[in-house]
Amino acid sequence: MAPMFLVLLLGISATLALEQRQNLTFPLAISTWSFVEAVRSARRALESGRSAVDAVVEGCSTCERLQCDGSVGYGGSPDESGETTLDAMVMDGTTMNAGAVGSLRFVRDAAIAAKLVLLHTEHTLLVGDQASKFAISMGLQGPVNLSTDESLGKTRSWLGNSCQPNFWKDVVPDSKLSCGPYQTSPPSPPLEAKLGCGGDSTSLSRGISSHNHDTISMAAIDKEGNIAVGTSTNGATHKIPGRVGDGPIVGAGAYADSEVGACGATGDGDVMMRFLPCYQVVESMRRGMTPQQAADDAIARIRRKYPDFVGALFAINRQLEHASACHGWTFRYSVWSKGMDDVEVITVLPSD
């Protein structure tokens, strides 16, 4: 009787495990900010049976076309020369394969370009003019002008304000008073002596906000339980030409592992990318932290070194528990899962 009882017990356990998997409300899509139309696009892809990778590309591409908050897609966040360039990344959390483009010029479809890197190369990141040449050779439209009257107007206003704020430091002439051109200045005191806190606390003084320093970072879980993430952004307004932010850096702007969960980030990418916060979030969840604990811990680590940084991230695990943490601003993220009538926008207040 004992062996038969054991067989029955194992059968019941297997049935319960199957029921638990079926009760999980796959598929799911989640993104930074109130980018509802982007999440709806991802939803449509997922409900039609497409992969998590396809869904995040659809979502990010929608934001590019809509120029979400002026911080995603063409015609936003011009660099010092007035040109708009794009960063994007796509990561498959099942294969751990990723594709990304940085400082992409003359091509509007940055998320699709990143997917092409993922699908058709052994590389992870292509940048600059060569990334543009690759994207066009793979069939994307280009070269096209990514600037608009609005983005060029921002540059004119910025030049008329003595190029303030900007991203230069320790140069002559003084970057707080002049547009340059700049040269290196005489050696200055050590960073620790000047700041006394171990970090360059300049995010707030540069006027970083959701309107000039933003990213769509999106995660999706498809019907099979596969997880992917994607990002797209036109970077920091008035950045130094050639700057690449955290969006296309695997583990910084986003990270996914289908065995664990995913993370997406937004904010001061020049600071946040130094900590790979999304990689840390996923690894923290792997070690048993809840999404909320993992998100709080990742933000706290950055805050200890850079108390004035501005940023946020979301975390989601395989059990579809999601949470967020932020610092320096009020953050919102959007989520939809099977059984929901529409996308829900969740507001998150900074914990500090």
mmCIF file of N, CA and C in Angstrom, residues 13-109:
data_model
loop_
_atom_site.group_PDB
_atom_site.id
_atom_site.type_symbol
_atom_site.label_atom_id
_atom_site.label_comp_id
_atom_site.label_asym_id
_atom_site.label_seq_id
_atom_site.Cartn_x
_atom_site.Cartn_y
_atom_site.Cartn_z
ATOM 1 N N SER A 13 0.542 16.057 -6.112
ATOM 2 C CA SER A 13 1.485 17.174 -6.102
ATOM 3 C C SER A 13 1.691 17.718 -7.504
ATOM 4 N N ALA A 14 1.814 16.814 -8.486
ATOM 5 C CA ALA A 14 2.006 17.255 -9.869
ATOM 6 C C ALA A 14 0.787 18.013 -10.370
ATOM 7 N N THR A 15 -0.402 17.544 -9.989
ATOM 8 C CA THR A 15 -1.627 18.222 -10.415
ATOM 9 C C THR A 15 -1.720 19.613 -9.811
ATOM 10 N N LEU A 16 -1.370 19.728 -8.510
ATOM 11 C CA LEU A 16 -1.403 21.031 -7.855
ATOM 12 C C LEU A 16 -0.400 21.991 -8.486
ATOM 13 N N ALA A 17 0.789 21.467 -8.814
ATOM 14 C CA ALA A 17 1.805 22.314 -9.445
ATOM 15 C C ALA A 17 1.322 22.813 -10.788
ATOM 16 N N LEU A 18 0.645 21.934 -11.558
ATOM 17 C CA LEU A 18 0.113 22.342 -12.852
ATOM 18 C C LEU A 18 -0.959 23.400 -12.678
ATOM 19 N N GLU A 19 -1.837 23.203 -11.684
ATOM 20 C CA GLU A 19 -2.895 24.172 -11.446
ATOM 21 C C GLU A 19 -2.311 25.525 -11.043
ATOM 22 N N GLN A 20 -1.230 25.508 -10.241
ATOM 23 C CA GLN A 20 -0.607 26.752 -9.832
ATOM 24 C C GLN A 20 -0.040 27.489 -11.035
ATOM 25 N N ARG A 21 0.587 26.753 -11.960
ATOM 26 C CA ARG A 21 1.127 27.388 -13.157
ATOM 27 C C ARG A 21 -0.001 27.964 -14.004
ATOM 28 N N GLN A 22 -1.087 27.221 -14.101
ATOM 29 C CA GLN A 22 -2.194 27.696 -14.924
ATOM 30 C C GLN A 22 -2.874 28.905 -14.314
ATOM 31 N N ASN A 23 -2.832 29.014 -12.973
ATOM 32 C CA ASN A 23 -3.456 30.139 -12.305
ATOM 33 C C ASN A 23 -2.655 31.429 -12.455
ATOM 34 N N LEU A 24 -1.355 31.319 -12.781
ATOM 35 C CA LEU A 24 -0.580 32.513 -13.045
ATOM 36 C C LEU A 24 -1.150 33.203 -14.278
ATOM 37 N N THR A 25 -1.331 34.516 -14.172
ATOM 38 C CA THR A 25 -2.048 35.216 -15.230
ATOM 39 C C THR A 25 -1.104 35.646 -16.350
ATOM 40 N N PHE A 26 -0.391 34.674 -16.933
ATOM 41 C CA PHE A 26 0.348 34.955 -18.163
ATOM 42 C C PHE A 26 -0.683 35.187 -19.276
ATOM 43 N N PRO A 27 -0.405 36.033 -20.243
ATOM 44 C CA PRO A 27 0.788 36.866 -20.372
ATOM 45 C C PRO A 27 0.686 38.154 -19.568
ATOM 46 N N LEU A 28 1.790 38.920 -19.588
ATOM 47 C CA LEU A 28 1.870 40.164 -18.827
ATOM 48 C C LEU A 28 2.811 41.129 -19.533
ATOM 49 N N ALA A 29 2.522 42.434 -19.422
ATOM 50 C CA ALA A 29 3.412 43.474 -19.918
ATOM 51 C C ALA A 29 3.486 44.593 -18.892
ATOM 52 N N ILE A 30 4.673 45.149 -18.713
ATOM 53 C CA ILE A 30 4.890 46.195 -17.717
ATOM 54 C C ILE A 30 5.920 47.165 -18.261
ATOM 55 N N SER A 31 5.751 48.472 -17.984
ATOM 56 C CA SER A 31 6.722 49.442 -18.476
ATOM 57 C C SER A 31 6.874 50.590 -17.495
ATOM 58 N N THR A 32 7.979 51.290 -17.628
ATOM 59 C CA THR A 32 8.157 52.534 -16.897
ATOM 60 C C THR A 32 7.147 53.573 -17.389
ATOM 61 N N TRP A 33 6.757 54.486 -16.478
ATOM 62 C CA TRP A 33 5.931 55.647 -16.768
ATOM 63 C C TRP A 33 4.522 55.294 -17.237
ATOM 64 N N SER A 34 3.767 56.323 -17.559
ATOM 65 C CA SER A 34 2.368 56.142 -17.956
ATOM 66 C C SER A 34 2.283 55.930 -19.464
ATOM 67 N N PHE A 35 3.069 55.013 -19.956
ATOM 68 C CA PHE A 35 3.113 54.742 -21.388
ATOM 69 C C PHE A 35 2.078 53.677 -21.727
ATOM 70 N N VAL A 36 0.817 54.051 -21.557
ATOM 71 C CA VAL A 36 -0.291 53.111 -21.672
ATOM 72 C C VAL A 36 -0.386 52.522 -23.079
ATOM 73 N N GLU A 37 -0.229 53.353 -24.103
ATOM 74 C CA GLU A 37 -0.354 52.843 -25.471
ATOM 75 C C GLU A 37 0.740 51.837 -25.790
ATOM 76 N N ALA A 38 1.907 52.027 -25.235
ATOM 77 C CA ALA A 38 2.998 51.075 -25.448
ATOM 78 C C ALA A 38 2.650 49.721 -24.839
ATOM 79 N N VAL A 39 2.105 49.736 -23.634
ATOM 80 C CA VAL A 39 1.731 48.479 -22.986
ATOM 81 C C VAL A 39 0.570 47.821 -23.720
ATOM 82 N N ARG A 40 -0.354 48.627 -24.228
ATOM 83 C CA ARG A 40 -1.459 48.055 -25.010
ATOM 84 C C ARG A 40 -0.929 47.366 -26.271
ATOM 85 N N SER A 41 0.074 47.950 -26.907
ATOM 86 C CA SER A 41 0.661 47.313 -28.090
ATOM 87 C C SER A 41 1.310 45.985 -27.727
ATOM 88 N N ALA A 42 2.029 45.977 -26.606
ATOM 89 C CA ALA A 42 2.625 44.725 -26.146
ATOM 90 C C ALA A 42 1.544 43.702 -25.815
ATOM 91 N N ARG A 43 0.453 44.172 -25.220
ATOM 92 C CA ARG A 43 -0.660 43.274 -24.888
ATOM 93 C C ARG A 43 -1.205 42.600 -26.142
ATOM 94 N N ARG A 44 -1.419 43.393 -27.185
ATOM 95 C CA ARG A 44 -1.967 42.823 -28.414
ATOM 96 C C ARG A 44 -1.041 41.752 -28.992
ATOM 97 N N ALA A 45 0.246 42.023 -28.938
ATOM 98 C CA ALA A 45 1.207 41.034 -29.434
ATOM 99 C C ALA A 45 1.145 39.757 -28.610
ATOM 100 N N LEU A 46 1.081 39.900 -27.307
ATOM 101 C CA LEU A 46 1.059 38.733 -26.424
ATOM 102 C C LEU A 46 -0.228 37.932 -26.583
ATOM 103 N N GLU A 47 -1.360 38.632 -26.679
ATOM 104 C CA GLU A 47 -2.633 37.923 -26.800
ATOM 105 C C GLU A 47 -2.756 37.193 -28.129
ATOM 106 N N SER A 48 -2.022 37.650 -29.125
ATOM 107 C CA SER A 48 -2.046 36.958 -30.408
ATOM 108 C C SER A 48 -1.070 35.788 -30.457
ATOM 109 N N GLY A 49 -0.398 35.536 -29.343
ATOM 110 C CA GLY A 49 0.496 34.391 -29.263
ATOM 111 C C GLY A 49 1.940 34.670 -29.622
ATOM 112 N N ARG A 50 2.299 35.936 -29.819
ATOM 113 C CA ARG A 50 3.676 36.264 -30.166
ATOM 114 C C ARG A 50 4.578 36.203 -28.936
ATOM 115 N N SER A 51 5.870 36.201 -29.168
ATOM 116 C CA SER A 51 6.841 35.988 -28.099
ATOM 117 C C SER A 51 7.006 37.231 -27.237
ATOM 118 N N ALA A 52 7.605 37.033 -26.071
ATOM 119 C CA ALA A 52 7.903 38.155 -25.188
ATOM 120 C C ALA A 52 8.835 39.146 -25.861
ATOM 121 N N VAL A 53 9.817 38.657 -26.635
ATOM 122 C CA VAL A 53 10.720 39.547 -27.357
ATOM 123 C C VAL A 53 9.933 40.416 -28.331
ATOM 124 N N ASP A 54 9.047 39.799 -29.112
ATOM 125 C CA ASP A 54 8.233 40.569 -30.055
ATOM 126 C C ASP A 54 7.388 41.614 -29.324
ATOM 127 N N ALA A 55 6.873 41.244 -28.173
ATOM 128 C CA ALA A 55 5.993 42.155 -27.438
ATOM 129 C C ALA A 55 6.733 43.397 -26.966
ATOM 130 N N VAL A 56 7.940 43.236 -26.412
ATOM 131 C CA VAL A 56 8.650 44.420 -25.932
ATOM 132 C C VAL A 56 9.095 45.299 -27.101
ATOM 133 N N VAL A 57 9.414 44.685 -28.234
ATOM 134 C CA VAL A 57 9.774 45.484 -29.408
ATOM 135 C C VAL A 57 8.557 46.262 -29.900
ATOM 136 N N GLU A 58 7.383 45.615 -29.920
ATOM 137 C CA GLU A 58 6.160 46.322 -30.310
ATOM 138 C C GLU A 58 5.883 47.487 -29.371
ATOM 139 N N GLY A 59 6.019 47.243 -28.072
ATOM 140 C CA GLY A 59 5.749 48.297 -27.101
ATOM 141 C C GLY A 59 6.706 49.466 -27.223
ATOM 142 N N CYS A 60 7.992 49.170 -27.286
ATOM 143 C CA CYS A 60 8.985 50.238 -27.395
ATOM 144 C C CYS A 60 8.846 50.986 -28.720
ATOM 145 N N SER A 61 8.553 50.265 -29.800
ATOM 146 C CA SER A 61 8.383 50.908 -31.101
ATOM 147 C C SER A 61 7.180 51.847 -31.103
ATOM 148 N N THR A 62 6.116 51.470 -30.404
ATOM 149 C CA THR A 62 4.958 52.353 -30.286
ATOM 150 C C THR A 62 5.340 53.652 -29.605
ATOM 151 N N CYS A 63 6.125 53.560 -28.547
ATOM 152 C CA CYS A 63 6.564 54.768 -27.852
ATOM 153 C C CYS A 63 7.457 55.620 -28.755
ATOM 154 N N GLU A 64 8.284 54.978 -29.560
ATOM 155 C CA GLU A 64 9.125 55.730 -30.497
ATOM 156 C C GLU A 64 8.265 56.523 -31.474
ATOM 157 N N ARG A 65 7.238 55.877 -32.008
ATOM 158 C CA ARG A 65 6.371 56.561 -32.975
ATOM 159 C C ARG A 65 5.588 57.693 -32.323
ATOM 160 N N LEU A 66 5.164 57.488 -31.071
ATOM 161 C CA LEU A 66 4.391 58.496 -30.350
ATOM 162 C C LEU A 66 5.274 59.555 -29.704
ATOM 163 N N GLN A 67 6.576 59.357 -29.755
ATOM 164 C CA GLN A 67 7.539 60.277 -29.123
ATOM 165 C C GLN A 67 7.182 60.496 -27.647
ATOM 166 N N CYS A 68 7.029 59.401 -26.931
ATOM 167 C CA CYS A 68 6.554 59.435 -25.545
ATOM 168 C C CYS A 68 7.337 60.433 -24.703
ATOM 169 N N ASP A 69 6.631 61.388 -24.129
ATOM 170 C CA ASP A 69 7.201 62.414 -23.254
ATOM 171 C C ASP A 69 8.331 63.194 -23.909
ATOM 172 N N GLY A 70 8.491 63.080 -25.220
ATOM 173 C CA GLY A 70 9.610 63.743 -25.881
ATOM 174 C C GLY A 70 10.951 63.129 -25.561
ATOM 175 N N SER A 71 10.947 62.017 -24.823
ATOM 176 C CA SER A 71 12.194 61.391 -24.372
ATOM 177 C C SER A 71 12.456 60.056 -25.050
ATOM 178 N N VAL A 72 11.539 59.633 -25.906
ATOM 179 C CA VAL A 72 11.681 58.385 -26.650
ATOM 180 C C VAL A 72 11.439 58.694 -28.125
ATOM 181 N N GLY A 73 12.264 58.156 -28.994
ATOM 182 C CA GLY A 73 12.058 58.333 -30.420
ATOM 183 C C GLY A 73 12.658 59.615 -30.977
ATOM 184 N N TYR A 74 12.325 59.886 -32.237
ATOM 185 C CA TYR A 74 12.894 61.018 -32.955
ATOM 186 C C TYR A 74 12.369 62.339 -32.397
ATOM 187 N N GLY A 75 13.098 63.416 -32.677
ATOM 188 C CA GLY A 75 12.606 64.753 -32.365
ATOM 189 C C GLY A 75 12.642 65.140 -30.909
ATOM 190 N N GLY A 76 13.448 64.472 -30.108
ATOM 191 C CA GLY A 76 13.533 64.819 -28.699
ATOM 192 C C GLY A 76 14.961 64.774 -28.203
ATOM 193 N N SER A 77 15.198 65.356 -27.041
ATOM 194 C CA SER A 77 16.487 65.325 -26.347
ATOM 195 C C SER A 77 17.670 65.549 -27.275
ATOM 196 N N PRO A 78 17.754 66.723 -27.909
ATOM 197 C CA PRO A 78 18.896 66.974 -28.780
ATOM 198 C C PRO A 78 20.198 67.027 -27.997
ATOM 199 N N ASP A 79 21.302 66.648 -28.667
ATOM 200 C CA ASP A 79 22.597 66.796 -28.016
ATOM 201 C C ASP A 79 23.082 68.233 -28.191
ATOM 202 N N GLU A 80 24.316 68.514 -27.807
ATOM 203 C CA GLU A 80 24.810 69.892 -27.864
ATOM 204 C C GLU A 80 24.786 70.462 -29.269
ATOM 205 N N SER A 81 24.942 69.618 -30.259
ATOM 206 C CA SER A 81 24.951 70.092 -31.643
ATOM 207 C C SER A 81 23.552 70.233 -32.220
ATOM 208 N N GLY A 82 22.519 69.839 -31.459
ATOM 209 C CA GLY A 82 21.144 69.916 -31.916
ATOM 210 C C GLY A 82 20.633 68.635 -32.547
ATOM 211 N N GLU A 83 21.449 67.588 -32.586
ATOM 212 C CA GLU A 83 21.061 66.330 -33.217
ATOM 213 C C GLU A 83 20.425 65.384 -32.199
ATOM 214 N N THR A 84 19.394 64.669 -32.620
ATOM 215 C CA THR A 84 18.792 63.621 -31.808
ATOM 216 C C THR A 84 19.388 62.277 -32.208
ATOM 217 N N THR A 85 19.858 61.528 -31.235
ATOM 218 C CA THR A 85 20.344 60.163 -31.454
ATOM 219 C C THR A 85 19.609 59.231 -30.508
ATOM 220 N N LEU A 86 19.608 57.945 -30.815
ATOM 221 C CA LEU A 86 18.762 56.986 -30.116
ATOM 222 C C LEU A 86 19.579 55.831 -29.516
ATOM 223 N N ASP A 87 19.115 55.340 -28.374
ATOM 224 C CA ASP A 87 19.653 54.138 -27.727
ATOM 225 C C ASP A 87 18.517 53.146 -27.542
ATOM 226 N N ALA A 88 18.787 51.847 -27.689
ATOM 227 C CA ALA A 88 17.758 50.828 -27.473
ATOM 228 C C ALA A 88 18.417 49.487 -27.187
ATOM 229 N N MET A 89 17.653 48.609 -26.535
ATOM 230 C CA MET A 89 18.151 47.275 -26.210
ATOM 231 C C MET A 89 16.987 46.295 -26.126
ATOM 232 N N VAL A 90 17.238 45.039 -26.513
ATOM 233 C CA VAL A 90 16.272 43.952 -26.367
ATOM 234 C C VAL A 90 17.023 42.762 -25.785
ATOM 235 N N MET A 91 16.433 42.123 -24.773
ATOM 236 C CA MET A 91 17.058 40.961 -24.148
ATOM 237 C C MET A 91 16.049 39.839 -23.994
ATOM 238 N N ASP A 92 16.435 38.653 -24.417
ATOM 239 C CA ASP A 92 15.639 37.435 -24.270
ATOM 240 C C ASP A 92 16.067 36.735 -22.990
ATOM 241 N N GLY A 93 15.187 36.708 -21.996
ATOM 242 C CA GLY A 93 15.535 36.140 -20.703
ATOM 243 C C GLY A 93 15.584 34.633 -20.674
ATOM 244 N N THR A 94 15.189 33.969 -21.757
ATOM 245 C CA THR A 94 15.275 32.505 -21.822
ATOM 246 C C THR A 94 16.627 32.073 -22.373
ATOM 247 N N THR A 95 17.077 32.717 -23.441
ATOM 248 C CA THR A 95 18.379 32.383 -24.030
ATOM 249 C C THR A 95 19.504 33.234 -23.450
ATOM 250 N N MET A 96 19.168 34.341 -22.799
ATOM 251 C CA MET A 96 20.104 35.352 -22.297
ATOM 252 C C MET A 96 20.817 36.064 -23.445
ATOM 253 N N ASN A 97 20.263 35.980 -24.646
ATOM 254 C CA ASN A 97 20.795 36.710 -25.777
ATOM 255 C C ASN A 97 20.272 38.148 -25.736
ATOM 256 N N ALA A 98 21.081 39.083 -26.239
ATOM 257 C CA ALA A 98 20.679 40.485 -26.218
ATOM 258 C C ALA A 98 21.221 41.183 -27.452
ATOM 259 N N GLY A 99 20.526 42.233 -27.862
ATOM 260 C CA GLY A 99 20.969 43.097 -28.948
ATOM 261 C C GLY A 99 20.697 44.537 -28.585
ATOM 262 N N ALA A 100 21.613 45.432 -28.961
ATOM 263 C CA ALA A 100 21.455 46.829 -28.571
ATOM 264 C C ALA A 100 22.132 47.739 -29.578
ATOM 265 N N VAL A 101 21.642 48.985 -29.627
ATOM 266 C CA VAL A 101 22.269 50.035 -30.414
ATOM 267 C C VAL A 101 22.429 51.264 -29.531
ATOM 268 N N GLY A 102 23.522 51.995 -29.741
ATOM 269 C CA GLY A 102 23.772 53.202 -28.978
ATOM 270 C C GLY A 102 24.170 54.346 -29.885
ATOM 271 N N SER A 103 23.740 55.557 -29.548
ATOM 272 C CA SER A 103 24.032 56.748 -30.342
ATOM 273 C C SER A 103 23.691 56.517 -31.815
ATOM 274 N N LEU A 104 22.536 55.891 -32.030
ATOM 275 C CA LEU A 104 22.068 55.575 -33.379
ATOM 276 C C LEU A 104 21.642 56.852 -34.091
ATOM 277 N N ARG A 105 22.158 57.077 -35.303
ATOM 278 C CA ARG A 105 21.851 58.272 -36.070
ATOM 279 C C ARG A 105 21.049 57.900 -37.319
ATOM 280 N N PHE A 106 20.145 58.799 -37.744
ATOM 281 C CA PHE A 106 19.482 58.740 -39.047
ATOM 282 C C PHE A 106 18.551 57.535 -39.231
ATOM 283 N N VAL A 107 18.204 56.835 -38.168
ATOM 284 C CA VAL A 107 17.274 55.701 -38.232
ATOM 285 C C VAL A 107 16.294 55.849 -37.076
ATOM 286 N N ARG A 108 14.990 55.829 -37.377
ATOM 287 C CA ARG A 108 13.994 56.059 -36.333
ATOM 288 C C ARG A 108 13.676 54.814 -35.510
ATOM 289 N N ASP A 109 13.793 53.638 -36.107
ATOM 290 C CA ASP A 109 13.307 52.410 -35.464
ATOM 291 C C ASP A 109 14.396 51.768 -34.617
#
